Amino acid sequence: MKENNRIYKSIRNSTYAILGQIITIALNFISRTIFIHTLGAIYLGINGLFTNILSVLSFAELGFSTAIIYEMYAPLANNDKKRVASLMNFYSKVYKYIGSSIFIIGIFLIPYLHFFIKDPSIIPANLPPLWIIFLLFLLNTSASYFFSYKRSIIVASQNSYIDSINQMEFNIIRNILQISVLFFFKSFVSFLIIQLVCTFLSNVFISIKANKLYPYLRNKKKEKINYETLHNIKKNVFAMAFNKLGGVAVSGVNNLMIAKFVGIVAVGYYSNYLLIINTIKTIFVQFFIPITASIGNFVVTKTKEESHILFLKLLFINAYIAIFLSICLSTLINSFIIIFWGKDFVFSTTLTLLIIFNFYIDRIRQSSQIFIDVNGLFWQIKWRAFCEAVFTIILVSILLIKFNMEIEGVIIGTLLNNILINLWWEGYIIYKYIFKKRVLKYLLLHIKYILVLIFCYICTSSISSLIPNSIIGFFLKTLISIVIPNIIMITIFYHTKEFQYFKDILSKIITHKIYNHE
């Protein structure tokens, strides 16, 4: 009964999450298209630059939310309201400090904004002062920390569909208003003000919903966490800070280096690819985020061998989806950009394939990251992220400055980091500390999945390359990129236990035969 209930909640959460993302994605692309045609590439670059600066400042969060969610799995499963309340009270206090810290640091950065731009003279005269634009970005980021922490209890309790609905509703409102402002007034400042207001209201409404679902949170505001829990959180947050550092180095710092050494327009062009890649990544993650809480519940009640079997099944699903999405991207991304934004915004085939292969390597790590999170292995993994940050920054700097490479240098540096540092290290940690097994099987599986990816790409691209770039051609390429990789993967994996498990899950989603049995 509990197993069915766990699966039901996972499917429900994933379904709402994916539905919300599909709606939001459609509006985001309409908004981006109007943004490009009304404001242009330089505004797009400024938007991308300031987004990246704020992502670097968000390092102050230190991975705290992940550590807290991990601590909440057990008390939520045991209905320990006192402990849950104490964790949320501590969470609230820390997030207020984080939000304030980000705002203060951001204010100090304002006089130095031009430093991040290679050639400030290209900034249009009609662009509002950079400090005003940056301040709106800063408020949007820092203010969210004062309310958004209550999303965590909803996610940890396997009710993330509520959060998905909240975000879907406000994303729809935000995009409609932003599209209207761009279309009628061409106002970048109004565009950002709408974003700020909608983010604030979304967090307020989810906070109100959390209070209704968990009324004891309001009655236990004085509950404090015990020393042992505080010690565990500090230890995990310290370790997660290293993990966060790696992410900041790979995404935020790399993009800042593009702005500084390649140019602000290049940031705008690259941001188009990142929008598409991150959109697909968001859909990908939405399948796994709701499952994370259920896996957390699973690993605390099952044996190591049962957890290992589940991991192999999850890794297969991870690989299947990552391969499929990578093939779709390799076939469609440049055609999409040509149709909607123009051929001037398209990168070379080589650079595009590097970006997509990096996407695949990054996404295939999802299953390992989930098991690291739900098992609380933040301390054990901490040095991996530190090495990731140092390796990436040094390598990308050499490629950009010494070899005068442009965006290719950033992608190659990030790709080598993902392969040489992240992929094997994460596998080593989970196999050593969770499964107590050798990591060789894990690495061989990755080689196998990469070979399948390459074979799918060769077969798909050899056919799709014959089709011209047009709207009709785009739909034909879409059909090809959906059919061919699935035929290949089904043929290869059909008789495996992992594929049958995946097929059963898909069957339950499609036929709605899962019921909520307690």
mmCIF file of N, CA and C in Angstrom, residues 325-412:
data_model
loop_
_atom_site.group_PDB
_atom_site.id
_atom_site.type_symbol
_atom_site.label_atom_id
_atom_site.label_comp_id
_atom_site.label_asym_id
_atom_site.label_seq_id
_atom_site.Cartn_x
_atom_site.Cartn_y
_atom_site.Cartn_z
ATOM 1 N N LEU A 325 16.429 13.467 -25.404
ATOM 2 C CA LEU A 325 16.411 14.928 -25.447
ATOM 3 C C LEU A 325 17.636 15.480 -26.176
ATOM 4 N N SER A 326 18.779 14.841 -26.003
ATOM 5 C CA SER A 326 19.999 15.294 -26.687
ATOM 6 C C SER A 326 19.869 15.150 -28.203
ATOM 7 N N ILE A 327 19.267 14.058 -28.644
ATOM 8 C CA ILE A 327 19.051 13.860 -30.084
ATOM 9 C C ILE A 327 18.081 14.901 -30.623
ATOM 10 N N CYS A 328 17.024 15.154 -29.888
ATOM 11 C CA CYS A 328 16.060 16.185 -30.307
ATOM 12 C C CYS A 328 16.744 17.547 -30.421
ATOM 13 N N LEU A 329 17.569 17.883 -29.429
ATOM 14 C CA LEU A 329 18.269 19.165 -29.452
ATOM 15 C C LEU A 329 19.234 19.255 -30.631
ATOM 16 N N SER A 330 20.012 18.206 -30.850
ATOM 17 C CA SER A 330 20.999 18.236 -31.932
ATOM 18 C C SER A 330 20.334 18.380 -33.297
ATOM 19 N N THR A 331 19.124 17.862 -33.414
ATOM 20 C CA THR A 331 18.402 17.913 -34.689
ATOM 21 C C THR A 331 17.667 19.230 -34.885
ATOM 22 N N LEU A 332 17.175 19.815 -33.798
ATOM 23 C CA LEU A 332 16.198 20.892 -33.916
ATOM 24 C C LEU A 332 16.664 22.271 -33.469
ATOM 25 N N ILE A 333 17.674 22.360 -32.610
ATOM 26 C CA ILE A 333 17.950 23.639 -31.948
ATOM 27 C C ILE A 333 18.326 24.751 -32.931
ATOM 28 N N ASN A 334 19.196 24.470 -33.896
ATOM 29 C CA ASN A 334 19.588 25.516 -34.844
ATOM 30 C C ASN A 334 18.450 25.887 -35.790
ATOM 31 N N SER A 335 17.673 24.891 -36.193
ATOM 32 C CA SER A 335 16.506 25.177 -37.040
ATOM 33 C C SER A 335 15.509 26.054 -36.293
ATOM 34 N N PHE A 336 15.321 25.771 -35.018
ATOM 35 C CA PHE A 336 14.395 26.555 -34.198
ATOM 36 C C PHE A 336 14.853 28.009 -34.115
ATOM 37 N N ILE A 337 16.147 28.213 -33.854
ATOM 38 C CA ILE A 337 16.672 29.573 -33.714
ATOM 39 C C ILE A 337 16.557 30.336 -35.036
ATOM 40 N N ILE A 338 16.837 29.673 -36.147
ATOM 41 C CA ILE A 338 16.721 30.318 -37.460
ATOM 42 C C ILE A 338 15.288 30.769 -37.719
ATOM 43 N N ILE A 339 14.327 29.910 -37.424
ATOM 44 C CA ILE A 339 12.919 30.208 -37.703
ATOM 45 C C ILE A 339 12.403 31.340 -36.830
ATOM 46 N N PHE A 340 12.721 31.316 -35.537
ATOM 47 C CA PHE A 340 12.105 32.255 -34.600
ATOM 48 C C PHE A 340 12.945 33.503 -34.338
ATOM 49 N N TRP A 341 14.271 33.405 -34.354
ATOM 50 C CA TRP A 341 15.107 34.537 -33.976
ATOM 51 C C TRP A 341 16.043 35.008 -35.076
ATOM 52 N N GLY A 342 16.227 34.213 -36.120
ATOM 53 C CA GLY A 342 17.058 34.628 -37.245
ATOM 54 C C GLY A 342 18.374 33.881 -37.335
ATOM 55 N N LYS A 343 18.893 33.754 -38.558
ATOM 56 C CA LYS A 343 20.115 32.969 -38.778
ATOM 57 C C LYS A 343 21.355 33.626 -38.177
ATOM 58 N N ASP A 344 21.281 34.944 -37.892
ATOM 59 C CA ASP A 344 22.426 35.629 -37.297
ATOM 60 C C ASP A 344 22.703 35.160 -35.869
ATOM 61 N N PHE A 345 21.722 34.527 -35.238
ATOM 62 C CA PHE A 345 21.859 34.090 -33.851
ATOM 63 C C PHE A 345 22.335 32.639 -33.736
ATOM 64 N N VAL A 346 22.656 31.997 -34.877
ATOM 65 C CA VAL A 346 22.994 30.570 -34.875
ATOM 66 C C VAL A 346 24.500 30.357 -34.745
ATOM 67 N N PHE A 347 24.887 29.399 -33.910
ATOM 68 C CA PHE A 347 26.284 28.985 -33.779
ATOM 69 C C PHE A 347 26.620 27.929 -34.832
ATOM 70 N N SER A 348 27.912 27.648 -34.973
ATOM 71 C CA SER A 348 28.359 26.602 -35.893
ATOM 72 C C SER A 348 27.887 25.231 -35.404
ATOM 73 N N THR A 349 27.880 24.261 -36.316
ATOM 74 C CA THR A 349 27.457 22.899 -35.959
ATOM 75 C C THR A 349 28.358 22.311 -34.880
ATOM 76 N N THR A 350 29.667 22.550 -34.996
ATOM 77 C CA THR A 350 30.612 22.005 -34.013
ATOM 78 C C THR A 350 30.335 22.549 -32.622
ATOM 79 N N LEU A 351 30.167 23.877 -32.519
ATOM 80 C CA LEU A 351 29.897 24.488 -31.217
ATOM 81 C C LEU A 351 28.562 24.010 -30.665
ATOM 82 N N THR A 352 27.578 23.886 -31.538
ATOM 83 C CA THR A 352 26.263 23.412 -31.109
ATOM 84 C C THR A 352 26.345 22.000 -30.544
ATOM 85 N N LEU A 353 27.076 21.117 -31.211
ATOM 86 C CA LEU A 353 27.216 19.736 -30.729
ATOM 87 C C LEU A 353 27.969 19.682 -29.407
ATOM 88 N N LEU A 354 28.959 20.550 -29.232
ATOM 89 C CA LEU A 354 29.668 20.616 -27.950
ATOM 90 C C LEU A 354 28.716 21.015 -26.829
ATOM 91 N N ILE A 355 27.864 22.003 -27.100
ATOM 92 C CA ILE A 355 26.889 22.451 -26.103
ATOM 93 C C ILE A 355 25.939 21.316 -25.740
ATOM 94 N N ILE A 356 25.482 20.580 -26.746
ATOM 95 C CA ILE A 356 24.505 19.514 -26.508
ATOM 96 C C ILE A 356 25.138 18.315 -25.815
ATOM 97 N N PHE A 357 26.366 17.963 -26.179
ATOM 98 C CA PHE A 357 27.028 16.849 -25.490
ATOM 99 C C PHE A 357 27.295 17.206 -24.028
ATOM 100 N N ASN A 358 27.617 18.461 -23.789
ATOM 101 C CA ASN A 358 27.776 18.912 -22.403
ATOM 102 C C ASN A 358 26.456 18.807 -21.646
ATOM 103 N N PHE A 359 25.354 19.130 -22.340
ATOM 104 C CA PHE A 359 24.020 18.961 -21.749
ATOM 105 C C PHE A 359 23.793 17.503 -21.365
ATOM 106 N N TYR A 360 24.148 16.580 -22.256
ATOM 107 C CA TYR A 360 23.947 15.156 -21.969
ATOM 108 C C TYR A 360 24.745 14.720 -20.741
ATOM 109 N N ILE A 361 26.033 15.061 -20.701
ATOM 110 C CA ILE A 361 26.872 14.653 -19.573
ATOM 111 C C ILE A 361 26.349 15.253 -18.275
ATOM 112 N N ASP A 362 25.899 16.488 -18.347
ATOM 113 C CA ASP A 362 25.349 17.145 -17.156
ATOM 114 C C ASP A 362 24.077 16.458 -16.681
ATOM 115 N N ARG A 363 23.207 16.073 -17.614
ATOM 116 C CA ARG A 363 21.917 15.479 -17.236
ATOM 117 C C ARG A 363 22.044 14.023 -16.804
ATOM 118 N N ILE A 364 23.009 13.282 -17.347
ATOM 119 C CA ILE A 364 23.149 11.872 -16.985
ATOM 120 C C ILE A 364 23.589 11.739 -15.532
ATOM 121 N N ARG A 365 24.048 12.837 -14.950
ATOM 122 C CA ARG A 365 24.460 12.832 -13.543
ATOM 123 C C ARG A 365 23.286 12.970 -12.582
ATOM 124 N N GLN A 366 22.087 13.208 -13.095
ATOM 125 C CA GLN A 366 20.940 13.499 -12.239
ATOM 126 C C GLN A 366 20.665 12.390 -11.228
ATOM 127 N N SER A 367 20.684 11.140 -11.655
ATOM 128 C CA SER A 367 20.363 10.032 -10.755
ATOM 129 C C SER A 367 21.385 9.926 -9.630
ATOM 130 N N SER A 368 22.662 10.129 -9.945
ATOM 131 C CA SER A 368 23.697 10.099 -8.908
ATOM 132 C C SER A 368 23.505 11.241 -7.920
ATOM 133 N N GLN A 369 23.175 12.416 -8.433
ATOM 134 C CA GLN A 369 22.975 13.571 -7.565
ATOM 135 C C GLN A 369 21.795 13.363 -6.625
ATOM 136 N N ILE A 370 20.739 12.719 -7.119
ATOM 137 C CA ILE A 370 19.582 12.436 -6.268
ATOM 138 C C ILE A 370 19.980 11.529 -5.115
ATOM 139 N N PHE A 371 20.716 10.465 -5.406
ATOM 140 C CA PHE A 371 21.112 9.530 -4.350
ATOM 141 C C PHE A 371 22.094 10.167 -3.369
ATOM 142 N N ILE A 372 22.919 11.072 -3.838
ATOM 143 C CA ILE A 372 23.808 11.803 -2.933
ATOM 144 C C ILE A 372 22.988 12.688 -2.004
ATOM 145 N N ASP A 373 21.992 13.382 -2.557
ATOM 146 C CA ASP A 373 21.161 14.277 -1.751
ATOM 147 C C ASP A 373 20.335 13.529 -0.713
ATOM 148 N N VAL A 374 19.626 12.476 -1.147
ATOM 149 C CA VAL A 374 18.708 11.799 -0.221
ATOM 150 C C VAL A 374 19.450 10.984 0.829
ATOM 151 N N ASN A 375 20.718 10.655 0.566
ATOM 152 C CA ASN A 375 21.522 9.946 1.560
ATOM 153 C C ASN A 375 22.401 10.894 2.375
ATOM 154 N N GLY A 376 22.283 12.182 2.086
ATOM 155 C CA GLY A 376 23.013 13.167 2.872
ATOM 156 C C GLY A 376 24.520 13.069 2.759
ATOM 157 N N LEU A 377 25.035 12.745 1.576
ATOM 158 C CA LEU A 377 26.479 12.564 1.402
ATOM 159 C C LEU A 377 27.172 13.873 1.006
ATOM 160 N N PHE A 378 26.709 14.958 1.597
ATOM 161 C CA PHE A 378 27.249 16.263 1.242
ATOM 162 C C PHE A 378 28.706 16.408 1.695
ATOM 163 N N TRP A 379 29.000 15.867 2.859
ATOM 164 C CA TRP A 379 30.355 15.961 3.387
ATOM 165 C C TRP A 379 31.335 15.154 2.537
ATOM 166 N N GLN A 380 30.907 13.962 2.162
ATOM 167 C CA GLN A 380 31.785 13.066 1.404
ATOM 168 C C GLN A 380 32.087 13.594 0.000
ATOM 169 N N ILE A 381 31.164 14.402 -0.544
ATOM 170 C CA ILE A 381 31.305 14.858 -1.931
ATOM 171 C C ILE A 381 31.938 16.246 -2.032
ATOM 172 N N LYS A 382 32.235 16.864 -0.886
ATOM 173 C CA LYS A 382 32.589 18.284 -0.879
ATOM 174 C C LYS A 382 33.809 18.627 -1.735
ATOM 175 N N TRP A 383 34.849 17.785 -1.716
ATOM 176 C CA TRP A 383 36.070 18.126 -2.444
ATOM 177 C C TRP A 383 35.893 18.015 -3.951
ATOM 178 N N ARG A 384 34.925 17.227 -4.379
ATOM 179 C CA ARG A 384 34.646 17.136 -5.815
ATOM 180 C C ARG A 384 34.280 18.506 -6.374
ATOM 181 N N ALA A 385 33.397 19.207 -5.678
ATOM 182 C CA ALA A 385 32.948 20.510 -6.164
ATOM 183 C C ALA A 385 34.068 21.547 -6.123
ATOM 184 N N PHE A 386 34.911 21.475 -5.103
ATOM 185 C CA PHE A 386 36.043 22.400 -5.012
ATOM 186 C C PHE A 386 36.986 22.195 -6.199
ATOM 187 N N CYS A 387 37.297 20.940 -6.482
ATOM 188 C CA CYS A 387 38.156 20.626 -7.633
ATOM 189 C C CYS A 387 37.495 21.058 -8.935
ATOM 190 N N GLU A 388 36.173 20.886 -9.015
ATOM 191 C CA GLU A 388 35.422 21.304 -10.199
ATOM 192 C C GLU A 388 35.585 22.796 -10.442
ATOM 193 N N ALA A 389 35.436 23.586 -9.384
ATOM 194 C CA ALA A 389 35.528 25.038 -9.514
ATOM 195 C C ALA A 389 36.921 25.469 -9.955
ATOM 196 N N VAL A 390 37.943 24.941 -9.290
ATOM 197 C CA VAL A 390 39.323 25.315 -9.608
ATOM 198 C C VAL A 390 39.685 24.880 -11.027
ATOM 199 N N PHE A 391 39.366 23.636 -11.363
ATOM 200 C CA PHE A 391 39.682 23.082 -12.679
ATOM 201 C C PHE A 391 39.015 23.897 -13.784
ATOM 202 N N THR A 392 37.724 24.202 -13.603
ATOM 203 C CA THR A 392 36.969 24.904 -14.648
ATOM 204 C C THR A 392 37.480 26.321 -14.853
ATOM 205 N N ILE A 393 37.653 27.060 -13.760
ATOM 206 C CA ILE A 393 38.088 28.454 -13.875
ATOM 207 C C ILE A 393 39.467 28.545 -14.524
ATOM 208 N N ILE A 394 40.394 27.687 -14.096
ATOM 209 C CA ILE A 394 41.750 27.715 -14.659
ATOM 210 C C ILE A 394 41.734 27.329 -16.138
ATOM 211 N N LEU A 395 41.050 26.232 -16.466
ATOM 212 C CA LEU A 395 41.041 25.754 -17.852
ATOM 213 C C LEU A 395 40.361 26.740 -18.785
ATOM 214 N N VAL A 396 39.204 27.261 -18.383
ATOM 215 C CA VAL A 396 38.485 28.217 -19.232
ATOM 216 C C VAL A 396 39.302 29.496 -19.403
ATOM 217 N N SER A 397 39.951 29.952 -18.343
ATOM 218 C CA SER A 397 40.788 31.155 -18.433
ATOM 219 C C SER A 397 41.918 30.954 -19.434
ATOM 220 N N ILE A 398 42.556 29.791 -19.392
ATOM 221 C CA ILE A 398 43.643 29.493 -20.332
ATOM 222 C C ILE A 398 43.125 29.475 -21.768
ATOM 223 N N LEU A 399 41.986 28.824 -21.977
ATOM 224 C CA LEU A 399 41.438 28.711 -23.334
ATOM 225 C C LEU A 399 41.002 30.069 -23.883
ATOM 226 N N LEU A 400 40.460 30.937 -23.014
ATOM 227 C CA LEU A 400 39.995 32.248 -23.460
ATOM 228 C C LEU A 400 41.139 33.234 -23.645
ATOM 229 N N ILE A 401 42.070 33.257 -22.700
ATOM 230 C CA ILE A 401 43.119 34.278 -22.705
ATOM 231 C C ILE A 401 44.350 33.833 -23.489
ATOM 232 N N LYS A 402 44.847 32.640 -23.193
ATOM 233 C CA LYS A 402 46.081 32.158 -23.821
ATOM 234 C C LYS A 402 45.860 31.756 -25.277
ATOM 235 N N PHE A 403 44.770 31.022 -25.544
ATOM 236 C CA PHE A 403 44.533 30.497 -26.891
ATOM 237 C C PHE A 403 43.519 31.316 -27.682
ATOM 238 N N ASN A 404 43.042 32.422 -27.093
ATOM 239 C CA ASN A 404 42.109 33.333 -27.771
ATOM 240 C C ASN A 404 40.860 32.631 -28.300
ATOM 241 N N MET A 405 40.458 31.574 -27.639
ATOM 242 C CA MET A 405 39.204 30.927 -28.005
ATOM 243 C C MET A 405 38.047 31.772 -27.496
ATOM 244 N N GLU A 406 36.904 31.605 -28.106
ATOM 245 C CA GLU A 406 35.747 32.387 -27.674
ATOM 246 C C GLU A 406 34.816 31.486 -26.867
ATOM 247 N N ILE A 407 33.556 31.387 -27.267
ATOM 248 C CA ILE A 407 32.617 30.584 -26.484
ATOM 249 C C ILE A 407 33.022 29.113 -26.487
ATOM 250 N N GLU A 408 33.696 28.671 -27.567
ATOM 251 C CA GLU A 408 34.164 27.281 -27.622
ATOM 252 C C GLU A 408 35.029 26.935 -26.413
ATOM 253 N N GLY A 409 35.860 27.889 -25.980
ATOM 254 C CA GLY A 409 36.722 27.651 -24.831
ATOM 255 C C GLY A 409 35.942 27.391 -23.563
ATOM 256 N N VAL A 410 34.838 28.122 -23.392
ATOM 257 C CA VAL A 410 33.992 27.933 -22.211
ATOM 258 C C VAL A 410 33.332 26.562 -22.238
ATOM 259 N N ILE A 411 32.801 26.173 -23.394
ATOM 260 C CA ILE A 411 32.096 24.894 -23.496
ATOM 261 C C ILE A 411 33.061 23.725 -23.344
ATOM 262 N N ILE A 412 34.219 23.797 -23.994
ATOM 263 C CA ILE A 412 35.198 22.709 -23.890
ATOM 264 C C ILE A 412 35.675 22.555 -22.450
#
